[in-house]
Each structure stands twice: as C-alpha cells, then as structure tokens.
Amino acid sequence: MKTKKAANINTSDDTTNMIAKILFVLYLLTAFMPLLGAMDYDAPEWLYVSVLNIISLVFIYKNKETFTPFAFPKHVQQYFLLFIGFFVVGCLSMLTAINVSESLVHLARLATILVALYCLYVFVKQNPTSFFEFMCRIATLIVIYFSWRSIRYFIGNASSPRISEFVIAFPHNFSNANIYTAFLIVQLPFVMYAFVYFKKVWKYLAGVAIFMAILALLFSGSRTAALSLAIILFALLAFIIYGIVKHKATIKKEVIIVALMPIVSTILVLNVNRVDKMSMNSLTTIFQPQAIDFYEGDIAVERNTSNAKDLLPNAINLDNSKGSDSGRFSLWNLAFTNFKENPFLGVGYGNYKAVAKKQHLINHISSKGSYANPRRAHSDFLEKLAETGIIGFLLYVSLFIFPLWLFFKLMRKEKSFLKQFLFFTIFLSALAYTFDALLNFPLERAPIQLYFLLAVIFILTFTQTEAPKEASSSKRSMLLFGIIFLTSFASVASNYLVLKSYQLQRTMRQDLSGKTLFTNQKLNNSYESIKKQWSNYPQLSYVGTVNNVYLANYAIKAKKYDEALEILNKSQNYNKDAFLVKAFKAEIYYHVYHNLDSATYYSEAIFDNYPSFKTNYRLLKGIYNKQNDTVNLARVMNRYTKLNWVDVHEWKVKANTIYNRTKNSELMLKVLDTGLTYNTNSNILLKAKKEVLDKLKFKSYLSNEEVKAKHQIAFTFFRQQKYEDAKGVFQEILKTNPKDYLSVQNIGIIDLVQKNYEKAIKNLSVVITADAFSDGKAEYSRGYCYEQLGQMDKARADYTVSRAKKYPQAMSLPETKYNK
C-alpha cells in the first residue's frame, strides 16, 4: 500500500512539474501575441502576462504543499524587498505626477512584472538546472522563428535597395526594430550554451539559430543590438578560450565556428539589398540607411550624371551646426533636467511621456516634418531617475547590482567549468538586457523584461544559502496570497482598459487618416458613437499626446466647434506641452471663426517651441500669406529650414516662394545651394537647381515684337500642315512667356485638327478659364471637341456661349446643336 501511494505521489509531482513547464513556456511566448487591433503591441502583451499571472497563482495555490511558495532564502527575500521598495517609491511619486492616470498605467505594468517574477521563481526553484536547459531549447526555437522573419524580408527582397523607407517597412511584429533586436539578443547567450554543450539535434539547431540571429541582427541594422552582439561574442570567445587554457575544455571547434559566423554574415548582408548595383553596401548603409534621395544624388555626383558635379554649391558659411542634436543625448539631458527639478520624488512614475519637451523639440529634425512626442528617455536608468527621484533610482539600480554581486560569488565558489559556463551564460543575457536598458526602454516591453527576470531568477536559485524557511503561519501565507491576487487583478483591470483605449485609438486614427477635418468628408464613426465608447483612462495616447484630441476631431467633423474647443480647453493640462491641443485650437480659429489673431497666437506658441512640426508651420505660413505679411513669412521659413534642415522638399518650396515674390533667380539659387550644403548631394535639390539653370539659359522674356514674329513662323508651319513644327514654336514661346494664351489656344486647335480631343479640351479650358479672348473661338473649338467625344450637353453649353459672343461658325450652327 505504501509503495502504491508513493507511486501516486510521484505521478502527481510529475504532472505538477509538467504543468509548471507549460506555464513557463507560455510566459516565453509573450512575443507571439497579436496586435488585437491596438495601436502598439505592448498593450496586448501586458494584458496577456497579467492574465497568465493569475492562472499561475491559482496553480501555485492549489499545489502549495509541492511549491512551498513562501519558502524564500534570505537573499531572495532581500531582492523582493528591493523590488517592492522600488514599487512603493513609484506609488509615492504620484504625489508630484503631471498625469496620475499615466502613473497608474505604468505602475500596473510594474506590478505585473513583480508578480511574474514571483510566479516564475516559484516554478524554477524546484529544479533550476532542468528549467535552464529547458529554456535553452525553447529560446533556440523562438530565435529561429523570429530570425527567419528578418532574413525572409531582406533576402526575399534582395533587389530592393537598402534605403531608410525599406528598412522601416520591415514587418517584425514589434513596435520598432530596436525592440525586435533586443528580444533576439537577450536570448542569444542561452542558444550559444546549447550550441556548446547540447548534443546532436539540439546542438545543430542551436548552431543554425546563432547564425540566423546574427544575420537577422545585421539585416535589421540596430546599432545598440550590434554593439551588444559584439560584446557578447567577444566575452563568450574569451571565456571559452579561458576554459580551453585553464580547464583543458575540449570545445575548440565551437570557438572557430562562432568566430566565423559574424564574418560570413557581414559579407552576406553587405551584398544583399545593394543601393548601388555596381558595388556592395558599406557598414554605414547597414547601420545608418538614408532616404533614396541621398543615394540617388550621391551616385549621380560620383558618376557625374547630367553634369551633377557642376551643380554642387560653393562653400557657404552656415549660422548653425549641421549636427543638430535631436537624438538620445538630447533625451538624456531632458531626463536629467527633470530630475534636477524634482530630485526626491521625480515627475511621477511613467510620466516622462507628459513632461515638457521644448528643450528637446527645439532642435528636433524630421525629413517629413511629421509630429513626434518622444515618450521614452531611451535609457531606463535616466528615465527612472527623472520619474522617481534619487531614492527610486538607487532602488532600481540595486535590482541590477544585487544579482551581479551574487553572480561574482557564484563564479568564485564554483570550480567546474561547465557550471561556470552556465552562470556566465546567464550573466551575458542579463548584460545584454542591461546594455539595452542604458540606451533604450526594455522595462516597458514584456517579452524582453521576462528574460531579465529569468536571468535574475536563475542567479537567485543557483545561489546556495541556508535552507529556506516557510512562512510561519497559514494565516500569514493566506494574507500574502491575498495581496498578490488583489495586485494581479488590479493590473489585469488596468491592462485591459489600456488595451481597449489603444483599440479605440487605432479605430479613430484609421478613420481620420487622409481626411480633411474642415470639409464634408464622411467618417465611418459618428461623434456620438465615439463618445459612447470613450474612456478617459488613460488620458494620454499611446505616444503620449492628449487622447481627447481624437474626440475633439470627431466634434469638429460633426461641426460642433464650440464643443470641440471645450474638450480641448479641458485637456490642455493633461501633459505639459499640449502641442496638439493648441494646434487644433489654432485650426478651429483659422478655418471656422476666421479669427487670425487667435490662430496666430496658438500657432506661434507651438512654432516657438517645436518649429519642425510641419502641419503647424504650414498653417502659420498660410496666415502670413493671407495677411500678405512678407516679413513674418520670411522669418518662419528661415527658422524652419535652419532648424529642420533635413526637409529637402521645404528648401525647394522656400526657393520657389522667394522667386514668386521677388523674381530674383540668383536669390532662388542661393536658397537651393544652402539646402544642398545642409543636405549633401540631395537628388531632389540637384534636380531643382538644374531646372532653374536650364531655364536661365533662355532669354528671360520675349518682347511683343519677338512674340509676333514667332507666331508668324508658327502660322506659316500651320498653313503648310506642319503641325508638330507649329506646336514646337508655340511651346518655345510658352517657356519664357507662360501666359501667352494665343499660343495655348493655337496648341489646342492643333490638337483638335490632329483629333487629340482630350488634349485640346485641356488647353482650350486654360484659355477659357483665363477669359483671355472675347471672340468665342475657344468656346466653339472646345464645343466641337466635346461633340466629337459624344458629350453633347457640354458641347451645347460651349456653343451657346460662343454664339453669345457672335463667333461666325457658332452662329451658322443648326439649332439642334445648341438647343435640346
């Protein structure tokens, strides 16, 4: 009987361990979550993890005798206390938060991390070595799957040039390529362990996974991940060599294979997606891809296509540096500035989205002038310093320092190279995460965050201390479980509301995209239906702009302008800048109330702080054009192009605007040369300059006598039925005298004679619209064309007008031609 009972217990334990491993795998599959119609993958991912936490907690509670869920060694208790301390400081920081709803969103995610850490620790501590090897196998399969996405895209489009637009279009199923590459890099050390120590199929699969991952990372072009890869490979090779020399480890072939993989991968990547079909790409092309405009111009200058070298400008002294800082250094400086303003509690956990960003956006550059609101500091460490102050920052840093200290203790104590290699693998994964946290924001990305948690858990579980003691009483255990369950349910509720908000944002954004607000264009959703679905949690959108701006857009489309203004007025304190709130207020005052003073006030307030926001810049130009205020028009154009020098299209617009107002070709060329100085070899600007120079080769304007002489030549060709020659002369006149409507009309009549009726209608319509002649010939000729095309209603209308002008041929028409 006893033997049978023991067998049942073993079977039960095996089942429990199997379910624990299934739940463990489900955590690792977070990156497979679909978008679910949301604006960003983070919303469904965090909801998935928080729901999985509750399932895991129920499973742990039902098997509490097996898992002993509160039997924590002292060092594990210390780590959890550090984490809980960071969470508590985050909660306290809400006292100084700019936007409390945003703090709640991110604190709910932090609670999700904390509960996931607890659940995974309880699973792994049962058998850390077994879970480690199991994780290496799962990571190998995941890396192969996600690496294939990159390889398939870039090699599958091998003939497409590696321009910035092509790289951005890579469908990696993450919010951006940096998140995708960080996800791969934190798993790579575990795959490398499998390659070195596993046997047969798993060894080969791991080798393939490493090669595919390196290829995927290089194709994706993430500089942070490439640097992490270099550090990992160098550290791993150094450690393997140490093992060969110190411990006589027999793994020399793995060293050679791993060392060759990045070399072979780099050669392959440089020869796929060539920008110049005559030569392979450079490393700069891989890690800093440019727009096609730059590459086309660069190739044209190098090969002197259409004498492109002659179009390059002479040296021009610029007022500001070309290297305007709108990248990470600017964001880091912004974070540090906010920390200095609130050194103890910070600006509020999760509130970097909401802080004023004038300091950063004043120098922001964008080739398309699109709106941007940096929601992350691109450094978790500096972001938490700004958001939670010095105490929160120190607690956050301790979450990295504490396991690092335990790792060094493990390495000193352990004599087996195999075990040392296992610990070193865990360290490399944590190092890759830490490096990414210094330069990016993996704390907010569940798939990456989970690998850091697992790295910490493995360090905690492999650290040998005194035997853990279970919680002293069942009541205390129940209380702890109750707190964890309540925390988990709260995080699920918050994460669910965020997902619903993101889904509604996507619906509205797709509905509003491409629509002009102040027109009668219909939307798929009404203002009333959107209001019924509206939730003011969170108050900020997924990119940190005020969410109510979407609602105000629908009010505008419903022509409820006062209501739209009321919504915008109530929302202007949800974040510090509120640029979009001010922008739509400016639009309403400009388009609806025709209040140029108010429109100018809000538009200038945005332009002063965020000059590269092009929609606002265009509105401001429109205001000053309407007022014929050339001084302010020149001011805003000069400031925009000086600060947002990468917008080559605006340099061209500015040059044309200046020419239209001054008729000064030399001044126009100087603007284009300045644009070319900022944007070396821009093909758009090279072509614009060539077009101006080609026009200047002609005489600037023909006199009336010269025009008459050319008309006579053309009429002679016409009488001789040399229609193309006649048309050529008329077109030559129009090159320098574009408003010579007699030439336009005669080209139209030639098209009529040649039975090119649609072309004829186009030219004759230009003449008629300009009301150039009063003889009715153009109307009669266009009517004839419409008649030949079977459009009798339009023909009758033109014949009627021509008859009113007494054109002889129209007067002789039968009545059926002009009356129904």
mmCIF file with all atom_site columns, C-alpha atoms in Angstrom, residues 201-372:
data_model
loop_
_atom_site.group_PDB
_atom_site.id
_atom_site.type_symbol
_atom_site.label_atom_id
_atom_site.label_alt_id
_atom_site.label_comp_id
_atom_site.label_asym_id
_atom_site.label_entity_id
_atom_site.label_seq_id
_atom_site.pdbx_PDB_ins_code
_atom_site.Cartn_x
_atom_site.Cartn_y
_atom_site.Cartn_z
_atom_site.occupancy
_atom_site.B_iso_or_equiv
_atom_site.pdbx_formal_charge
_atom_site.auth_seq_id
_atom_site.auth_comp_id
_atom_site.auth_asym_id
_atom_site.auth_atom_id
_atom_site.pdbx_PDB_model_num
ATOM 1   C CA . VAL A 1 201 ? 19.842 17.663 -32.970 1.00 0.00 ? 201 VAL A CA 1
ATOM 2   C CA . TRP A 1 202 ? 19.724 20.458 -30.379 1.00 0.00 ? 202 TRP A CA 1
ATOM 3   C CA . LYS A 1 203 ? 23.386 21.305 -30.981 1.00 0.00 ? 203 LYS A CA 1
ATOM 4   C CA . TYR A 1 204 ? 22.808 21.647 -34.728 1.00 0.00 ? 204 TYR A CA 1
ATOM 5   C CA . LEU A 1 205 ? 19.581 23.595 -34.236 1.00 0.00 ? 205 LEU A CA 1
ATOM 6   C CA . ALA A 1 206 ? 21.370 25.977 -31.868 1.00 0.00 ? 206 ALA A CA 1
ATOM 7   C CA . GLY A 1 207 ? 24.197 26.497 -34.388 1.00 0.00 ? 207 GLY A CA 1
ATOM 8   C CA . VAL A 1 208 ? 21.659 27.341 -37.091 1.00 0.00 ? 208 VAL A CA 1
ATOM 9   C CA . ALA A 1 209 ? 19.836 29.654 -34.664 1.00 0.00 ? 209 ALA A CA 1
ATOM 10  C CA . ILE A 1 210 ? 23.048 31.571 -33.830 1.00 0.00 ? 210 ILE A CA 1
ATOM 11  C CA . PHE A 1 211 ? 23.876 32.110 -37.500 1.00 0.00 ? 211 PHE A CA 1
ATOM 12  C CA . MET A 1 212 ? 20.293 33.160 -38.302 1.00 0.00 ? 212 MET A CA 1
ATOM 13  C CA . ALA A 1 213 ? 20.200 35.517 -35.300 1.00 0.00 ? 213 ALA A CA 1
ATOM 14  C CA . ILE A 1 214 ? 23.437 37.248 -36.327 1.00 0.00 ? 214 ILE A CA 1
ATOM 15  C CA . LEU A 1 215 ? 22.103 37.624 -39.863 1.00 0.00 ? 215 LEU A CA 1
ATOM 16  C CA . ALA A 1 216 ? 18.783 38.985 -38.560 1.00 0.00 ? 216 ALA A CA 1
ATOM 17  C CA . LEU A 1 217 ? 20.504 41.476 -36.253 1.00 0.00 ? 217 LEU A CA 1
ATOM 18  C CA . LEU A 1 218 ? 22.730 42.796 -39.045 1.00 0.00 ? 218 LEU A CA 1
ATOM 19  C CA . PHE A 1 219 ? 19.869 42.972 -41.551 1.00 0.00 ? 219 PHE A CA 1
ATOM 20  C CA . SER A 1 220 ? 17.768 44.907 -39.030 1.00 0.00 ? 220 SER A CA 1
ATOM 21  C CA . GLY A 1 221 ? 20.572 47.439 -38.606 1.00 0.00 ? 221 GLY A CA 1
ATOM 22  C CA . SER A 1 222 ? 20.154 48.186 -34.892 1.00 0.00 ? 222 SER A CA 1
ATOM 23  C CA . ARG A 1 223 ? 23.385 49.770 -33.646 1.00 0.00 ? 223 ARG A CA 1
ATOM 24  C CA . THR A 1 224 ? 22.580 49.012 -29.987 1.00 0.00 ? 224 THR A CA 1
ATOM 25  C CA . ALA A 1 225 ? 21.990 45.320 -30.711 1.00 0.00 ? 225 ALA A CA 1
ATOM 26  C CA . ALA A 1 226 ? 25.080 45.137 -32.945 1.00 0.00 ? 226 ALA A CA 1
ATOM 27  C CA . LEU A 1 227 ? 27.223 46.543 -30.134 1.00 0.00 ? 227 LEU A CA 1
ATOM 28  C CA . SER A 1 228 ? 25.643 44.096 -27.673 1.00 0.00 ? 228 SER A CA 1
ATOM 29  C CA . LEU A 1 229 ? 26.332 41.274 -30.117 1.00 0.00 ? 229 LEU A CA 1
ATOM 30  C CA . ALA A 1 230 ? 29.977 42.306 -30.403 1.00 0.00 ? 230 ALA A CA 1
ATOM 31  C CA . ILE A 1 231 ? 30.343 42.430 -26.608 1.00 0.00 ? 231 ILE A CA 1
ATOM 32  C CA . ILE A 1 232 ? 28.652 39.038 -26.159 1.00 0.00 ? 232 ILE A CA 1
ATOM 33  C CA . LEU A 1 233 ? 30.728 37.342 -28.865 1.00 0.00 ? 233 LEU A CA 1
ATOM 34  C CA . PHE A 1 234 ? 33.981 38.807 -27.572 1.00 0.00 ? 234 PHE A CA 1
ATOM 35  C CA . ALA A 1 235 ? 33.168 37.885 -23.946 1.00 0.00 ? 235 ALA A CA 1
ATOM 36  C CA . LEU A 1 236 ? 31.997 34.397 -24.891 1.00 0.00 ? 236 LEU A CA 1
ATOM 37  C CA . LEU A 1 237 ? 35.035 33.646 -27.041 1.00 0.00 ? 237 LEU A CA 1
ATOM 38  C CA . ALA A 1 238 ? 37.342 34.968 -24.333 1.00 0.00 ? 238 ALA A CA 1
ATOM 39  C CA . PHE A 1 239 ? 35.609 32.793 -21.751 1.00 0.00 ? 239 PHE A CA 1
ATOM 40  C CA . ILE A 1 240 ? 35.788 29.709 -23.973 1.00 0.00 ? 240 ILE A CA 1
ATOM 41  C CA . ILE A 1 241 ? 39.489 30.310 -24.591 1.00 0.00 ? 241 ILE A CA 1
ATOM 42  C CA . TYR A 1 242 ? 39.899 30.679 -20.825 1.00 0.00 ? 242 TYR A CA 1
ATOM 43  C CA . GLY A 1 243 ? 38.175 27.297 -20.427 1.00 0.00 ? 243 GLY A CA 1
ATOM 44  C CA . ILE A 1 244 ? 40.451 25.684 -23.008 1.00 0.00 ? 244 ILE A CA 1
ATOM 45  C CA . VAL A 1 245 ? 43.602 27.072 -21.405 1.00 0.00 ? 245 VAL A CA 1
ATOM 46  C CA . LYS A 1 246 ? 42.643 26.849 -17.710 1.00 0.00 ? 246 LYS A CA 1
ATOM 47  C CA . HIS A 1 247 ? 40.355 23.837 -17.614 1.00 0.00 ? 247 HIS A CA 1
ATOM 48  C CA . LYS A 1 248 ? 41.504 21.908 -20.700 1.00 0.00 ? 248 LYS A CA 1
ATOM 49  C CA . ALA A 1 249 ? 37.973 22.136 -22.137 1.00 0.00 ? 249 ALA A CA 1
ATOM 50  C CA . THR A 1 250 ? 37.589 20.343 -25.474 1.00 0.00 ? 250 THR A CA 1
ATOM 51  C CA . ILE A 1 251 ? 35.418 22.830 -27.346 1.00 0.00 ? 251 ILE A CA 1
ATOM 52  C CA . LYS A 1 252 ? 37.864 24.301 -29.851 1.00 0.00 ? 252 LYS A CA 1
ATOM 53  C CA . LYS A 1 253 ? 35.697 23.737 -32.937 1.00 0.00 ? 253 LYS A CA 1
ATOM 54  C CA . GLU A 1 254 ? 32.834 25.744 -31.401 1.00 0.00 ? 254 GLU A CA 1
ATOM 55  C CA . VAL A 1 255 ? 35.228 28.671 -30.917 1.00 0.00 ? 255 VAL A CA 1
ATOM 56  C CA . ILE A 1 256 ? 36.182 28.631 -34.600 1.00 0.00 ? 256 ILE A CA 1
ATOM 57  C CA . ILE A 1 257 ? 32.569 28.294 -35.806 1.00 0.00 ? 257 ILE A CA 1
ATOM 58  C CA . VAL A 1 258 ? 31.241 31.085 -33.572 1.00 0.00 ? 258 VAL A CA 1
ATOM 59  C CA . ALA A 1 259 ? 34.146 33.354 -34.614 1.00 0.00 ? 259 ALA A CA 1
ATOM 60  C CA . LEU A 1 260 ? 33.449 32.794 -38.326 1.00 0.00 ? 260 LEU A CA 1
ATOM 61  C CA . MET A 1 261 ? 29.685 33.369 -38.144 1.00 0.00 ? 261 MET A CA 1
ATOM 62  C CA . PRO A 1 262 ? 29.730 37.205 -37.859 1.00 0.00 ? 262 PRO A CA 1
ATOM 63  C CA . ILE A 1 263 ? 32.326 37.452 -40.652 1.00 0.00 ? 263 ILE A CA 1
ATOM 64  C CA . VAL A 1 264 ? 30.279 35.334 -43.065 1.00 0.00 ? 264 VAL A CA 1
ATOM 65  C CA . SER A 1 265 ? 27.054 37.103 -42.014 1.00 0.00 ? 265 SER A CA 1
ATOM 66  C CA . THR A 1 266 ? 28.540 40.562 -42.589 1.00 0.00 ? 266 THR A CA 1
ATOM 67  C CA . ILE A 1 267 ? 29.746 39.664 -46.107 1.00 0.00 ? 267 ILE A CA 1
ATOM 68  C CA . LEU A 1 268 ? 26.298 38.305 -46.962 1.00 0.00 ? 268 LEU A CA 1
ATOM 69  C CA . VAL A 1 269 ? 24.422 41.326 -45.556 1.00 0.00 ? 269 VAL A CA 1
ATOM 70  C CA . LEU A 1 270 ? 26.663 43.804 -47.414 1.00 0.00 ? 270 LEU A CA 1
ATOM 71  C CA . ASN A 1 271 ? 25.844 42.124 -50.725 1.00 0.00 ? 271 ASN A CA 1
ATOM 72  C CA . VAL A 1 272 ? 22.055 41.985 -50.343 1.00 0.00 ? 272 VAL A CA 1
ATOM 73  C CA . ASN A 1 273 ? 19.760 44.983 -50.987 1.00 0.00 ? 273 ASN A CA 1
ATOM 74  C CA . ARG A 1 274 ? 22.540 46.906 -52.723 1.00 0.00 ? 274 ARG A CA 1
ATOM 75  C CA . VAL A 1 275 ? 21.894 50.607 -53.074 1.00 0.00 ? 275 VAL A CA 1
ATOM 76  C CA . ASP A 1 276 ? 24.400 50.825 -55.917 1.00 0.00 ? 276 ASP A CA 1
ATOM 77  C CA . LYS A 1 277 ? 24.094 47.765 -58.131 1.00 0.00 ? 277 LYS A CA 1
ATOM 78  C CA . MET A 1 278 ? 27.731 48.241 -59.187 1.00 0.00 ? 278 MET A CA 1
ATOM 79  C CA . SER A 1 279 ? 29.190 47.806 -55.685 1.00 0.00 ? 279 SER A CA 1
ATOM 80  C CA . MET A 1 280 ? 28.326 46.260 -52.324 1.00 0.00 ? 280 MET A CA 1
ATOM 81  C CA . ASN A 1 281 ? 26.887 48.285 -49.461 1.00 0.00 ? 281 ASN A CA 1
ATOM 82  C CA . SER A 1 282 ? 29.021 49.833 -46.730 1.00 0.00 ? 282 SER A CA 1
ATOM 83  C CA . LEU A 1 283 ? 28.644 49.382 -42.975 1.00 0.00 ? 283 LEU A CA 1
ATOM 84  C CA . THR A 1 284 ? 27.223 52.920 -42.863 1.00 0.00 ? 284 THR A CA 1
ATOM 85  C CA . THR A 1 285 ? 24.479 51.798 -45.258 1.00 0.00 ? 285 THR A CA 1
ATOM 86  C CA . ILE A 1 286 ? 23.672 48.940 -42.882 1.00 0.00 ? 286 ILE A CA 1
ATOM 87  C CA . PHE A 1 287 ? 23.542 50.904 -39.625 1.00 0.00 ? 287 PHE A CA 1
ATOM 88  C CA . GLN A 1 288 ? 22.555 54.373 -40.901 1.00 0.00 ? 288 GLN A CA 1
ATOM 89  C CA . PRO A 1 289 ? 20.379 53.878 -44.003 1.00 0.00 ? 289 PRO A CA 1
ATOM 90  C CA . GLN A 1 290 ? 19.438 57.089 -45.803 1.00 0.00 ? 290 GLN A CA 1
ATOM 91  C CA . ALA A 1 291 ? 16.465 58.115 -47.921 1.00 0.00 ? 291 ALA A CA 1
ATOM 92  C CA . ILE A 1 292 ? 16.621 57.223 -51.614 1.00 0.00 ? 292 ILE A CA 1
ATOM 93  C CA . ASP A 1 293 ? 17.076 60.936 -52.382 1.00 0.00 ? 293 ASP A CA 1
ATOM 94  C CA . PHE A 1 294 ? 20.545 60.922 -50.786 1.00 0.00 ? 294 PHE A CA 1
ATOM 95  C CA . TYR A 1 295 ? 21.713 57.755 -52.540 1.00 0.00 ? 295 TYR A CA 1
ATOM 96  C CA . GLU A 1 296 ? 20.456 58.856 -55.978 1.00 0.00 ? 296 GLU A CA 1
ATOM 97  C CA . GLY A 1 297 ? 22.206 62.200 -55.613 1.00 0.00 ? 297 GLY A CA 1
ATOM 98  C CA . ASP A 1 298 ? 25.390 60.606 -54.291 1.00 0.00 ? 298 ASP A CA 1
ATOM 99  C CA . ILE A 1 299 ? 25.571 58.197 -57.245 1.00 0.00 ? 299 ILE A CA 1
ATOM 100 C CA . ALA A 1 300 ? 24.741 60.991 -59.718 1.00 0.00 ? 300 ALA A CA 1
ATOM 101 C CA . VAL A 1 301 ? 27.599 63.143 -58.366 1.00 0.00 ? 301 VAL A CA 1
ATOM 102 C CA . GLU A 1 302 ? 30.050 60.247 -58.239 1.00 0.00 ? 302 GLU A CA 1
ATOM 103 C CA . ARG A 1 303 ? 29.350 59.344 -61.876 1.00 0.00 ? 303 ARG A CA 1
ATOM 104 C CA . ASN A 1 304 ? 28.703 62.965 -62.872 1.00 0.00 ? 304 ASN A CA 1
ATOM 105 C CA . THR A 1 305 ? 25.325 62.089 -64.373 1.00 0.00 ? 305 THR A CA 1
ATOM 106 C CA . SER A 1 306 ? 23.883 65.147 -66.167 1.00 0.00 ? 306 SER A CA 1
ATOM 107 C CA . ASN A 1 307 ? 26.970 67.091 -65.021 1.00 0.00 ? 307 ASN A CA 1
ATOM 108 C CA . ALA A 1 308 ? 25.849 66.744 -61.393 1.00 0.00 ? 308 ALA A CA 1
ATOM 109 C CA . LYS A 1 309 ? 29.261 67.829 -60.094 1.00 0.00 ? 309 LYS A CA 1
ATOM 110 C CA . ASP A 1 310 ? 28.759 71.213 -61.708 1.00 0.00 ? 310 ASP A CA 1
ATOM 111 C CA . LEU A 1 311 ? 25.602 71.671 -59.632 1.00 0.00 ? 311 LEU A CA 1
ATOM 112 C CA . LEU A 1 312 ? 27.365 71.369 -56.273 1.00 0.00 ? 312 LEU A CA 1
ATOM 113 C CA . PRO A 1 313 ? 27.402 74.668 -54.346 1.00 0.00 ? 313 PRO A CA 1
ATOM 114 C CA . ASN A 1 314 ? 30.445 76.687 -53.461 1.00 0.00 ? 314 ASN A CA 1
ATOM 115 C CA . ALA A 1 315 ? 31.349 76.867 -49.788 1.00 0.00 ? 315 ALA A CA 1
ATOM 116 C CA . ILE A 1 316 ? 28.612 78.591 -47.766 1.00 0.00 ? 316 ILE A CA 1
ATOM 117 C CA . ASN A 1 317 ? 29.027 79.702 -44.155 1.00 0.00 ? 317 ASN A CA 1
ATOM 118 C CA . LEU A 1 318 ? 26.119 78.385 -42.117 1.00 0.00 ? 318 LEU A CA 1
ATOM 119 C CA . ASP A 1 319 ? 24.761 80.037 -38.979 1.00 0.00 ? 319 ASP A CA 1
ATOM 120 C CA . ASN A 1 320 ? 24.212 76.814 -37.043 1.00 0.00 ? 320 ASN A CA 1
ATOM 121 C CA . SER A 1 321 ? 25.825 73.416 -36.846 1.00 0.00 ? 321 SER A CA 1
ATOM 122 C CA . LYS A 1 322 ? 24.614 70.727 -39.187 1.00 0.00 ? 322 LYS A CA 1
ATOM 123 C CA . GLY A 1 323 ? 24.820 68.255 -36.324 1.00 0.00 ? 323 GLY A CA 1
ATOM 124 C CA . SER A 1 324 ? 21.700 69.474 -34.509 1.00 0.00 ? 324 SER A CA 1
ATOM 125 C CA . ASP A 1 325 ? 21.128 67.158 -31.542 1.00 0.00 ? 325 ASP A CA 1
ATOM 126 C CA . SER A 1 326 ? 17.649 65.632 -31.529 1.00 0.00 ? 326 SER A CA 1
ATOM 127 C CA . GLY A 1 327 ? 18.674 62.099 -30.552 1.00 0.00 ? 327 GLY A CA 1
ATOM 128 C CA . ARG A 1 328 ? 19.444 60.166 -27.384 1.00 0.00 ? 328 ARG A CA 1
ATOM 129 C CA . PHE A 1 329 ? 21.802 62.745 -25.834 1.00 0.00 ? 329 PHE A CA 1
ATOM 130 C CA . SER A 1 330 ? 19.051 65.343 -26.004 1.00 0.00 ? 330 SER A CA 1
ATOM 131 C CA . LEU A 1 331 ? 16.531 62.959 -24.404 1.00 0.00 ? 331 LEU A CA 1
ATOM 132 C CA . TRP A 1 332 ? 19.005 62.020 -21.665 1.00 0.00 ? 332 TRP A CA 1
ATOM 133 C CA . ASN A 1 333 ? 19.677 65.679 -20.954 1.00 0.00 ? 333 ASN A CA 1
ATOM 134 C CA . LEU A 1 334 ? 15.922 66.283 -20.778 1.00 0.00 ? 334 LEU A CA 1
ATOM 135 C CA . ALA A 1 335 ? 15.560 63.449 -18.250 1.00 0.00 ? 335 ALA A CA 1
ATOM 136 C CA . PHE A 1 336 ? 18.375 64.838 -16.118 1.00 0.00 ? 336 PHE A CA 1
ATOM 137 C CA . THR A 1 337 ? 16.862 68.338 -16.242 1.00 0.00 ? 337 THR A CA 1
ATOM 138 C CA . ASN A 1 338 ? 13.544 66.952 -14.954 1.00 0.00 ? 338 ASN A CA 1
ATOM 139 C CA . PHE A 1 339 ? 15.368 65.067 -12.205 1.00 0.00 ? 339 PHE A CA 1
ATOM 140 C CA . LYS A 1 340 ? 17.036 68.293 -11.019 1.00 0.00 ? 340 LYS A CA 1
ATOM 141 C CA . GLU A 1 341 ? 13.618 69.963 -10.852 1.00 0.00 ? 341 GLU A CA 1
ATOM 142 C CA . ASN A 1 342 ? 12.190 67.102 -8.707  1.00 0.00 ? 342 ASN A CA 1
ATOM 143 C CA . PRO A 1 343 ? 15.193 65.331 -7.112  1.00 0.00 ? 343 PRO A CA 1
ATOM 144 C CA . PHE A 1 344 ? 13.322 63.440 -4.353  1.00 0.00 ? 344 PHE A CA 1
ATOM 145 C CA . LEU A 1 345 ? 10.085 62.091 -5.840  1.00 0.00 ? 345 LEU A CA 1
ATOM 146 C CA . GLY A 1 346 ? 10.624 62.863 -9.518  1.00 0.00 ? 346 GLY A CA 1
ATOM 147 C CA . VAL A 1 347 ? 7.938  63.869 -12.010 1.00 0.00 ? 347 VAL A CA 1
ATOM 148 C CA . GLY A 1 348 ? 5.830  60.760 -11.360 1.00 0.00 ? 348 GLY A CA 1
ATOM 149 C CA . TYR A 1 349 ? 6.290  57.126 -12.375 1.00 0.00 ? 349 TYR A CA 1
ATOM 150 C CA . GLY A 1 350 ? 5.531  56.699 -16.099 1.00 0.00 ? 350 GLY A CA 1
ATOM 151 C CA . ASN A 1 351 ? 5.307  60.473 -16.569 1.00 0.00 ? 351 ASN A CA 1
ATOM 152 C CA . TYR A 1 352 ? 8.251  61.036 -18.898 1.00 0.00 ? 352 TYR A CA 1
ATOM 153 C CA . LYS A 1 353 ? 5.560  60.997 -21.605 1.00 0.00 ? 353 LYS A CA 1
ATOM 154 C CA . ALA A 1 354 ? 3.970  64.058 -20.060 1.00 0.00 ? 354 ALA A CA 1
ATOM 155 C CA . VAL A 1 355 ? 6.970  66.299 -19.289 1.00 0.00 ? 355 VAL A CA 1
ATOM 156 C CA . ALA A 1 356 ? 7.662  69.484 -21.268 1.00 0.00 ? 356 ALA A CA 1
ATOM 157 C CA . LYS A 1 357 ? 9.908  68.722 -24.215 1.00 0.00 ? 357 LYS A CA 1
ATOM 158 C CA . LYS A 1 358 ? 10.766 72.158 -25.591 1.00 0.00 ? 358 LYS A CA 1
ATOM 159 C CA . GLN A 1 359 ? 14.391 71.545 -24.642 1.00 0.00 ? 359 GLN A CA 1
ATOM 160 C CA . HIS A 1 360 ? 14.406 68.521 -26.986 1.00 0.00 ? 360 HIS A CA 1
ATOM 161 C CA . LEU A 1 361 ? 11.932 69.545 -29.698 1.00 0.00 ? 361 LEU A CA 1
ATOM 162 C CA . ILE A 1 362 ? 13.502 72.932 -30.365 1.00 0.00 ? 362 ILE A CA 1
ATOM 163 C CA . ASN A 1 363 ? 16.223 71.045 -32.252 1.00 0.00 ? 363 ASN A CA 1
ATOM 164 C CA . HIS A 1 364 ? 14.139 68.109 -33.461 1.00 0.00 ? 364 HIS A CA 1
ATOM 165 C CA . ILE A 1 365 ? 14.655 67.278 -37.127 1.00 0.00 ? 365 ILE A CA 1
ATOM 166 C CA . SER A 1 366 ? 12.359 65.308 -39.416 1.00 0.00 ? 366 SER A CA 1
ATOM 167 C CA . SER A 1 367 ? 12.651 64.883 -43.173 1.00 0.00 ? 367 SER A CA 1
ATOM 168 C CA . LYS A 1 368 ? 8.859  64.847 -43.473 1.00 0.00 ? 368 LYS A CA 1
ATOM 169 C CA . GLY A 1 369 ? 8.165  67.300 -40.662 1.00 0.00 ? 369 GLY A CA 1
ATOM 170 C CA . SER A 1 370 ? 5.882  64.753 -39.021 1.00 0.00 ? 370 SER A CA 1
ATOM 171 C CA . TYR A 1 371 ? 4.674  65.199 -35.435 1.00 0.00 ? 371 TYR A CA 1
ATOM 172 C CA . ALA A 1 372 ? 6.708  63.455 -32.730 1.00 0.00 ? 372 ALA A CA 1
#
